[in-house]
């Protein structure tokens, strides 16, 4: 967490239990991925910014951080649509946000026996993006200004 923000939310901020910067919408989800090595064991998750609760977690599976970031956003979009919720998703990954907008995971990871399961998940995500519309805003989490995204795995 950025040292400029308190550990607990200030008394005026009643919309979250997390220490969020004032400009961050607490009625939102934050997603992030972690990968031990690149490629390596990859996982991703989503945190509800109002409650601090984990909404979903996937992995570990052999992959890359960018793939995890992409899949986390698509997973969030699909779940929000399924539940009928309308709230933004924050991601700190410029690549993943771009891939979602293009409806294509532009990874250079080779497809082989070790990555076959992951590529099946990627294909399902790309298919969902092609076949669905959504109004969810995907917002860039500004790490340099706000500190680590709340969904961060804390392994840096």
PDB file of N, CA and C in Angstrom, residues 31-101:
ATOM      1  N   UNK A  31      -9.108  -6.500  -9.899  1.00  0.00           N
ATOM      2  CA  UNK A  31      -8.558  -7.802 -10.272  1.00  0.00           C
ATOM      3  C   UNK A  31      -7.043  -7.707 -10.398  1.00  0.00           C
ATOM      4  N   UNK A  32      -6.376  -8.833 -10.177  1.00  0.00           N
ATOM      5  CA  UNK A  32      -4.933  -8.889 -10.356  1.00  0.00           C
ATOM      6  C   UNK A  32      -4.513 -10.337 -10.542  1.00  0.00           C
ATOM      7  N   UNK A  33      -3.343 -10.512 -11.116  1.00  0.00           N
ATOM      8  CA  UNK A  33      -2.767 -11.842 -11.325  1.00  0.00           C
ATOM      9  C   UNK A  33      -1.372 -11.872 -10.726  1.00  0.00           C
ATOM     10  N   UNK A  34      -0.899 -13.072 -10.464  1.00  0.00           N
ATOM     11  CA  UNK A  34       0.465 -13.283  -9.988  1.00  0.00           C
ATOM     12  C   UNK A  34       1.021 -14.503 -10.707  1.00  0.00           C
ATOM     13  N   UNK A  35       2.311 -14.455 -10.997  1.00  0.00           N
ATOM     14  CA  UNK A  35       2.958 -15.566 -11.688  1.00  0.00           C
ATOM     15  C   UNK A  35       4.341 -15.755 -11.086  1.00  0.00           C
ATOM     16  N   UNK A  36       4.659 -16.984 -10.684  1.00  0.00           N
ATOM     17  CA  UNK A  36       5.993 -17.299 -10.166  1.00  0.00           C
ATOM     18  C   UNK A  36       6.847 -17.751 -11.338  1.00  0.00           C
ATOM     19  N   UNK A  37       7.653 -16.824 -11.866  1.00  0.00           N
ATOM     20  CA  UNK A  37       8.372 -17.057 -13.109  1.00  0.00           C
ATOM     21  C   UNK A  37       7.482 -16.611 -14.246  1.00  0.00           C
ATOM     22  N   UNK A  38       8.041 -16.525 -15.441  1.00  0.00           N
ATOM     23  CA  UNK A  38       7.227 -16.091 -16.580  1.00  0.00           C
ATOM     24  C   UNK A  38       7.692 -16.820 -17.834  1.00  0.00           C
ATOM     25  N   UNK A  39       7.078 -17.933 -18.207  1.00  0.00           N
ATOM     26  CA  UNK A  39       5.873 -18.500 -17.610  1.00  0.00           C
ATOM     27  C   UNK A  39       6.176 -19.272 -16.325  1.00  0.00           C
ATOM     28  N   UNK A  40       5.080 -19.610 -15.650  1.00  0.00           N
ATOM     29  CA  UNK A  40       5.181 -20.358 -14.409  1.00  0.00           C
ATOM     30  C   UNK A  40       3.806 -20.531 -13.813  1.00  0.00           C
ATOM     31  N   UNK A  41       3.744 -20.982 -12.557  1.00  0.00           N
ATOM     32  CA  UNK A  41       2.447 -21.109 -11.909  1.00  0.00           C
ATOM     33  C   UNK A  41       1.781 -19.728 -11.797  1.00  0.00           C
ATOM     34  N   UNK A  42       0.602 -19.590 -12.411  1.00  0.00           N
ATOM     35  CA  UNK A  42      -0.122 -18.317 -12.470  1.00  0.00           C
ATOM     36  C   UNK A  42      -1.473 -18.483 -11.797  1.00  0.00           C
ATOM     37  N   UNK A  43      -1.894 -17.414 -11.107  1.00  0.00           N
ATOM     38  CA  UNK A  43      -3.225 -17.384 -10.521  1.00  0.00           C
ATOM     39  C   UNK A  43      -3.749 -15.962 -10.608  1.00  0.00           C
ATOM     40  N   UNK A  44      -5.058 -15.824 -10.479  1.00  0.00           N
ATOM     41  CA  UNK A  44      -5.641 -14.486 -10.457  1.00  0.00           C
ATOM     42  C   UNK A  44      -6.806 -14.452  -9.482  1.00  0.00           C
ATOM     43  N   UNK A  45      -7.178 -13.225  -9.094  1.00  0.00           N
ATOM     44  CA  UNK A  45      -8.304 -13.073  -8.190  1.00  0.00           C
ATOM     45  C   UNK A  45      -8.960 -11.716  -8.353  1.00  0.00           C
ATOM     46  N   UNK A  46     -10.122 -11.598  -7.698  1.00  0.00           N
ATOM     47  CA  UNK A  46     -10.913 -10.385  -7.709  1.00  0.00           C
ATOM     48  C   UNK A  46     -11.300 -10.048  -6.279  1.00  0.00           C
ATOM     49  N   UNK A  47     -11.207  -8.767  -5.935  1.00  0.00           N
ATOM     50  CA  UNK A  47     -11.563  -8.275  -4.604  1.00  0.00           C
ATOM     51  C   UNK A  47     -12.673  -7.236  -4.749  1.00  0.00           C
ATOM     52  N   UNK A  48     -13.681  -7.324  -3.889  1.00  0.00           N
ATOM     53  CA  UNK A  48     -14.739  -6.310  -3.830  1.00  0.00           C
ATOM     54  C   UNK A  48     -14.186  -5.135  -3.024  1.00  0.00           C
ATOM     55  N   UNK A  49     -14.146  -3.950  -3.617  1.00  0.00           N
ATOM     56  CA  UNK A  49     -13.530  -2.804  -2.954  1.00  0.00           C
ATOM     57  C   UNK A  49     -14.367  -2.246  -1.799  1.00  0.00           C
ATOM     58  N   UNK A  50     -15.648  -2.562  -1.742  1.00  0.00           N
ATOM     59  CA  UNK A  50     -16.455  -2.109  -0.600  1.00  0.00           C
ATOM     60  C   UNK A  50     -16.190  -2.945   0.639  1.00  0.00           C
ATOM     61  N   UNK A  51     -16.104  -4.247   0.449  1.00  0.00           N
ATOM     62  CA  UNK A  51     -16.014  -5.159   1.593  1.00  0.00           C
ATOM     63  C   UNK A  51     -14.613  -5.701   1.851  1.00  0.00           C
ATOM     64  N   UNK A  52     -13.760  -5.641   0.843  1.00  0.00           N
ATOM     65  CA  UNK A  52     -12.435  -6.241   0.948  1.00  0.00           C
ATOM     66  C   UNK A  52     -12.449  -7.746   0.755  1.00  0.00           C
ATOM     67  N   UNK A  53     -13.622  -8.316   0.490  1.00  0.00           N
ATOM     68  CA  UNK A  53     -13.754  -9.768   0.338  1.00  0.00           C
ATOM     69  C   UNK A  53     -13.290 -10.225  -1.046  1.00  0.00           C
ATOM     70  N   UNK A  54     -12.720 -11.419  -1.087  1.00  0.00           N
ATOM     71  CA  UNK A  54     -12.353 -12.033  -2.359  1.00  0.00           C
ATOM     72  C   UNK A  54     -13.630 -12.515  -3.050  1.00  0.00           C
ATOM     73  N   UNK A  55     -13.823 -12.100  -4.295  1.00  0.00           N
ATOM     74  CA  UNK A  55     -15.008 -12.477  -5.069  1.00  0.00           C
ATOM     75  C   UNK A  55     -14.760 -13.807  -5.774  1.00  0.00           C
ATOM     76  N   UNK A  56     -13.577 -13.963  -6.375  1.00  0.00           N
ATOM     77  CA  UNK A  56     -13.204 -15.227  -7.002  1.00  0.00           C
ATOM     78  C   UNK A  56     -11.691 -15.355  -7.038  1.00  0.00           C
ATOM     79  N   UNK A  57     -11.251 -16.588  -7.213  1.00  0.00           N
ATOM     80  CA  UNK A  57      -9.830 -16.920  -7.333  1.00  0.00           C
ATOM     81  C   UNK A  57      -9.730 -18.081  -8.307  1.00  0.00           C
ATOM     82  N   UNK A  58      -8.710 -18.045  -9.173  1.00  0.00           N
ATOM     83  CA  UNK A  58      -8.495 -19.136 -10.118  1.00  0.00           C
ATOM     84  C   UNK A  58      -7.010 -19.453 -10.152  1.00  0.00           C
ATOM     85  N   UNK A  59      -6.690 -20.739 -10.203  1.00  0.00           N
ATOM     86  CA  UNK A  59      -5.308 -21.172 -10.329  1.00  0.00           C
ATOM     87  C   UNK A  59      -4.811 -21.755  -9.014  1.00  0.00           C
ATOM     88  N   UNK A  60      -3.548 -22.105  -9.003  1.00  0.00           N
ATOM     89  CA  UNK A  60      -2.550 -21.859 -10.047  1.00  0.00           C
ATOM     90  C   UNK A  60      -2.632 -22.838 -11.226  1.00  0.00           C
ATOM     91  N   UNK A  61      -2.218 -22.297 -12.367  1.00  0.00           N
ATOM     92  CA  UNK A  61      -2.131 -23.045 -13.617  1.00  0.00           C
ATOM     93  C   UNK A  61      -0.928 -22.486 -14.368  1.00  0.00           C
ATOM     94  N   UNK A  62      -0.260 -23.306 -15.163  1.00  0.00           N
ATOM     95  CA  UNK A  62       0.928 -22.840 -15.884  1.00  0.00           C
ATOM     96  C   UNK A  62       0.526 -21.766 -16.897  1.00  0.00           C
ATOM     97  N   UNK A  63       1.119 -20.579 -16.775  1.00  0.00           N
ATOM     98  CA  UNK A  63       0.782 -19.481 -17.673  1.00  0.00           C
ATOM     99  C   UNK A  63       1.698 -18.295 -17.483  1.00  0.00           C
ATOM    100  N   UNK A  64       1.183 -17.110 -17.828  1.00  0.00           N
ATOM    101  CA  UNK A  64       1.938 -15.865 -17.672  1.00  0.00           C
ATOM    102  C   UNK A  64       1.072 -14.856 -16.921  1.00  0.00           C
ATOM    103  N   UNK A  65       1.721 -13.821 -16.415  1.00  0.00           N
ATOM    104  CA  UNK A  65       1.009 -12.786 -15.685  1.00  0.00           C
ATOM    105  C   UNK A  65      -0.006 -12.074 -16.586  1.00  0.00           C
ATOM    106  N   UNK A  66       0.396 -11.726 -17.819  1.00  0.00           N
ATOM    107  CA  UNK A  66      -0.529 -11.019 -18.721  1.00  0.00           C
ATOM    108  C   UNK A  66      -1.774 -11.858 -19.021  1.00  0.00           C
ATOM    109  N   UNK A  67      -1.594 -13.157 -19.213  1.00  0.00           N
ATOM    110  CA  UNK A  67      -2.760 -14.021 -19.451  1.00  0.00           C
ATOM    111  C   UNK A  67      -3.673 -13.992 -18.222  1.00  0.00           C
ATOM    112  N   UNK A  68      -3.094 -14.086 -17.035  1.00  0.00           N
ATOM    113  CA  UNK A  68      -3.885 -14.043 -15.812  1.00  0.00           C
ATOM    114  C   UNK A  68      -4.653 -12.743 -15.662  1.00  0.00           C
ATOM    115  N   UNK A  69      -4.009 -11.632 -15.992  1.00  0.00           N
ATOM    116  CA  UNK A  69      -4.675 -10.323 -15.916  1.00  0.00           C
ATOM    117  C   UNK A  69      -5.856 -10.274 -16.891  1.00  0.00           C
ATOM    118  N   UNK A  70      -5.652 -10.765 -18.100  1.00  0.00           N
ATOM    119  CA  UNK A  70      -6.716 -10.810 -19.116  1.00  0.00           C
ATOM    120  C   UNK A  70      -7.883 -11.666 -18.637  1.00  0.00           C
ATOM    121  N   UNK A  71      -7.574 -12.879 -18.174  1.00  0.00           N
ATOM    122  CA  UNK A  71      -8.629 -13.792 -17.733  1.00  0.00           C
ATOM    123  C   UNK A  71      -9.373 -13.238 -16.518  1.00  0.00           C
ATOM    124  N   UNK A  72      -8.669 -12.545 -15.632  1.00  0.00           N
ATOM    125  CA  UNK A  72      -9.318 -11.969 -14.448  1.00  0.00           C
ATOM    126  C   UNK A  72     -10.363 -10.932 -14.856  1.00  0.00           C
ATOM    127  N   UNK A  73     -10.034 -10.087 -15.830  1.00  0.00           N
ATOM    128  CA  UNK A  73     -10.998  -9.080 -16.277  1.00  0.00           C
ATOM    129  C   UNK A  73     -12.209  -9.759 -16.914  1.00  0.00           C
ATOM    130  N   UNK A  74     -11.962 -10.725 -17.808  1.00  0.00           N
ATOM    131  CA  UNK A  74     -13.081 -11.395 -18.486  1.00  0.00           C
ATOM    132  C   UNK A  74     -13.941 -12.153 -17.469  1.00  0.00           C
ATOM    133  N   UNK A  75     -13.318 -12.817 -16.517  1.00  0.00           N
ATOM    134  CA  UNK A  75     -14.046 -13.533 -15.470  1.00  0.00           C
ATOM    135  C   UNK A  75     -14.946 -12.539 -14.722  1.00  0.00           C
ATOM    136  N   UNK A  76     -14.385 -11.380 -14.382  1.00  0.00           N
ATOM    137  CA  UNK A  76     -15.156 -10.347 -13.698  1.00  0.00           C
ATOM    138  C   UNK A  76     -16.320  -9.843 -14.535  1.00  0.00           C
ATOM    139  N   UNK A  77     -16.070  -9.585 -15.816  1.00  0.00           N
ATOM    140  CA  UNK A  77     -17.140  -9.118 -16.713  1.00  0.00           C
ATOM    141  C   UNK A  77     -18.282 -10.129 -16.781  1.00  0.00           C
ATOM    142  N   UNK A  78     -17.921 -11.398 -16.954  1.00  0.00           N
ATOM    143  CA  UNK A  78     -18.940 -12.450 -17.083  1.00  0.00           C
ATOM    144  C   UNK A  78     -19.739 -12.599 -15.791  1.00  0.00           C
ATOM    145  N   UNK A  79     -19.062 -12.548 -14.649  1.00  0.00           N
ATOM    146  CA  UNK A  79     -19.751 -12.712 -13.375  1.00  0.00           C
ATOM    147  C   UNK A  79     -20.677 -11.526 -13.087  1.00  0.00           C
ATOM    148  N   UNK A  80     -20.215 -10.312 -13.365  1.00  0.00           N
ATOM    149  CA  UNK A  80     -21.062  -9.134 -13.171  1.00  0.00           C
ATOM    150  C   UNK A  80     -22.312  -9.213 -14.045  1.00  0.00           C
ATOM    151  N   UNK A  81     -22.122  -9.618 -15.301  1.00  0.00           N
ATOM    152  CA  UNK A  81     -23.274  -9.734 -16.203  1.00  0.00           C
ATOM    153  C   UNK A  81     -24.235 -10.814 -15.713  1.00  0.00           C
ATOM    154  N   UNK A  82     -23.690 -11.945 -15.315  1.00  0.00           N
ATOM    155  CA  UNK A  82     -24.513 -13.059 -14.830  1.00  0.00           C
ATOM    156  C   UNK A  82     -25.339 -12.640 -13.611  1.00  0.00           C
ATOM    157  N   UNK A  83     -24.739 -11.865 -12.707  1.00  0.00           N
ATOM    158  CA  UNK A  83     -25.418 -11.457 -11.473  1.00  0.00           C
ATOM    159  C   UNK A  83     -26.281 -10.204 -11.669  1.00  0.00           C
ATOM    160  N   UNK A  84     -26.152  -9.548 -12.833  1.00  0.00           N
ATOM    161  CA  UNK A  84     -26.924  -8.331 -13.084  1.00  0.00           C
ATOM    162  C   UNK A  84     -26.401  -7.128 -12.320  1.00  0.00           C
ATOM    163  N   UNK A  85     -25.126  -7.131 -11.968  1.00  0.00           N
ATOM    164  CA  UNK A  85     -24.516  -6.005 -11.250  1.00  0.00           C
ATOM    165  C   UNK A  85     -23.918  -5.028 -12.251  1.00  0.00           C
ATOM    166  N   UNK A  86     -23.912  -3.753 -11.897  1.00  0.00           N
ATOM    167  CA  UNK A  86     -23.303  -2.736 -12.742  1.00  0.00           C
ATOM    168  C   UNK A  86     -22.293  -1.964 -11.911  1.00  0.00           C
ATOM    169  N   UNK A  87     -21.040  -2.357 -12.009  1.00  0.00           N
ATOM    170  CA  UNK A  87     -19.964  -1.662 -11.297  1.00  0.00           C
ATOM    171  C   UNK A  87     -18.681  -1.811 -12.099  1.00  0.00           C
ATOM    172  N   UNK A  88     -17.762  -0.856 -11.968  1.00  0.00           N
ATOM    173  CA  UNK A  88     -16.505  -0.931 -12.721  1.00  0.00           C
ATOM    174  C   UNK A  88     -15.581  -2.032 -12.209  1.00  0.00           C
ATOM    175  N   UNK A  89     -14.637  -2.388 -13.069  1.00  0.00           N
ATOM    176  CA  UNK A  89     -13.546  -3.294 -12.706  1.00  0.00           C
ATOM    177  C   UNK A  89     -12.252  -2.515 -12.864  1.00  0.00           C
ATOM    178  N   UNK A  90     -11.437  -2.502 -11.815  1.00  0.00           N
ATOM    179  CA  UNK A  90     -10.107  -1.907 -11.883  1.00  0.00           C
ATOM    180  C   UNK A  90      -9.085  -2.990 -12.191  1.00  0.00           C
ATOM    181  N   UNK A  91      -8.158  -2.667 -13.100  1.00  0.00           N
ATOM    182  CA  UNK A  91      -7.026  -3.534 -13.418  1.00  0.00           C
ATOM    183  C   UNK A  91      -5.790  -2.655 -13.550  1.00  0.00           C
ATOM    184  N   UNK A  92      -4.645  -3.168 -13.126  1.00  0.00           N
ATOM    185  CA  UNK A  92      -3.406  -2.396 -13.284  1.00  0.00           C
ATOM    186  C   UNK A  92      -2.647  -2.778 -14.558  1.00  0.00           C
ATOM    187  N   UNK A  93      -3.258  -3.594 -15.413  1.00  0.00           N
ATOM    188  CA  UNK A  93      -2.571  -4.105 -16.601  1.00  0.00           C
ATOM    189  C   UNK A  93      -3.046  -3.424 -17.891  1.00  0.00           C
ATOM    190  N   UNK A  94      -2.194  -2.592 -18.450  1.00  0.00           N
ATOM    191  CA  UNK A  94      -2.496  -1.947 -19.734  1.00  0.00           C
ATOM    192  C   UNK A  94      -2.679  -3.005 -20.820  1.00  0.00           C
ATOM    193  N   UNK A  95      -1.812  -4.028 -20.835  1.00  0.00           N
ATOM    194  CA  UNK A  95      -1.914  -5.088 -21.854  1.00  0.00           C
ATOM    195  C   UNK A  95      -3.248  -5.815 -21.773  1.00  0.00           C
ATOM    196  N   UNK A  96      -3.621  -6.225 -20.572  1.00  0.00           N
ATOM    197  CA  UNK A  96      -4.859  -6.995 -20.412  1.00  0.00           C
ATOM    198  C   UNK A  96      -6.077  -6.163 -20.806  1.00  0.00           C
ATOM    199  N   UNK A  97      -6.107  -4.901 -20.412  1.00  0.00           N
ATOM    200  CA  UNK A  97      -7.227  -4.025 -20.778  1.00  0.00           C
ATOM    201  C   UNK A  97      -7.313  -3.918 -22.295  1.00  0.00           C
ATOM    202  N   UNK A  98      -6.175  -3.763 -22.950  1.00  0.00           N
ATOM    203  CA  UNK A  98      -6.140  -3.683 -24.413  1.00  0.00           C
ATOM    204  C   UNK A  98      -6.609  -4.995 -25.048  1.00  0.00           C
ATOM    205  N   UNK A  99      -6.148  -6.117 -24.530  1.00  0.00           N
ATOM    206  CA  UNK A  99      -6.553  -7.416 -25.076  1.00  0.00           C
ATOM    207  C   UNK A  99      -8.058  -7.625 -24.937  1.00  0.00           C
ATOM    208  N   UNK A 100      -8.626  -7.212 -23.801  1.00  0.00           N
ATOM    209  CA  UNK A 100     -10.076  -7.355 -23.601  1.00  0.00           C
ATOM    210  C   UNK A 100     -10.815  -6.502 -24.635  1.00  0.00           C
ATOM    211  N   UNK A 101     -10.364  -5.281 -24.842  1.00  0.00           N
ATOM    212  CA  UNK A 101     -11.020  -4.408 -25.835  1.00  0.00           C
ATOM    213  C   UNK A 101     -10.938  -4.998 -27.237  1.00  0.00           C
TER     214      UNK A 101
END
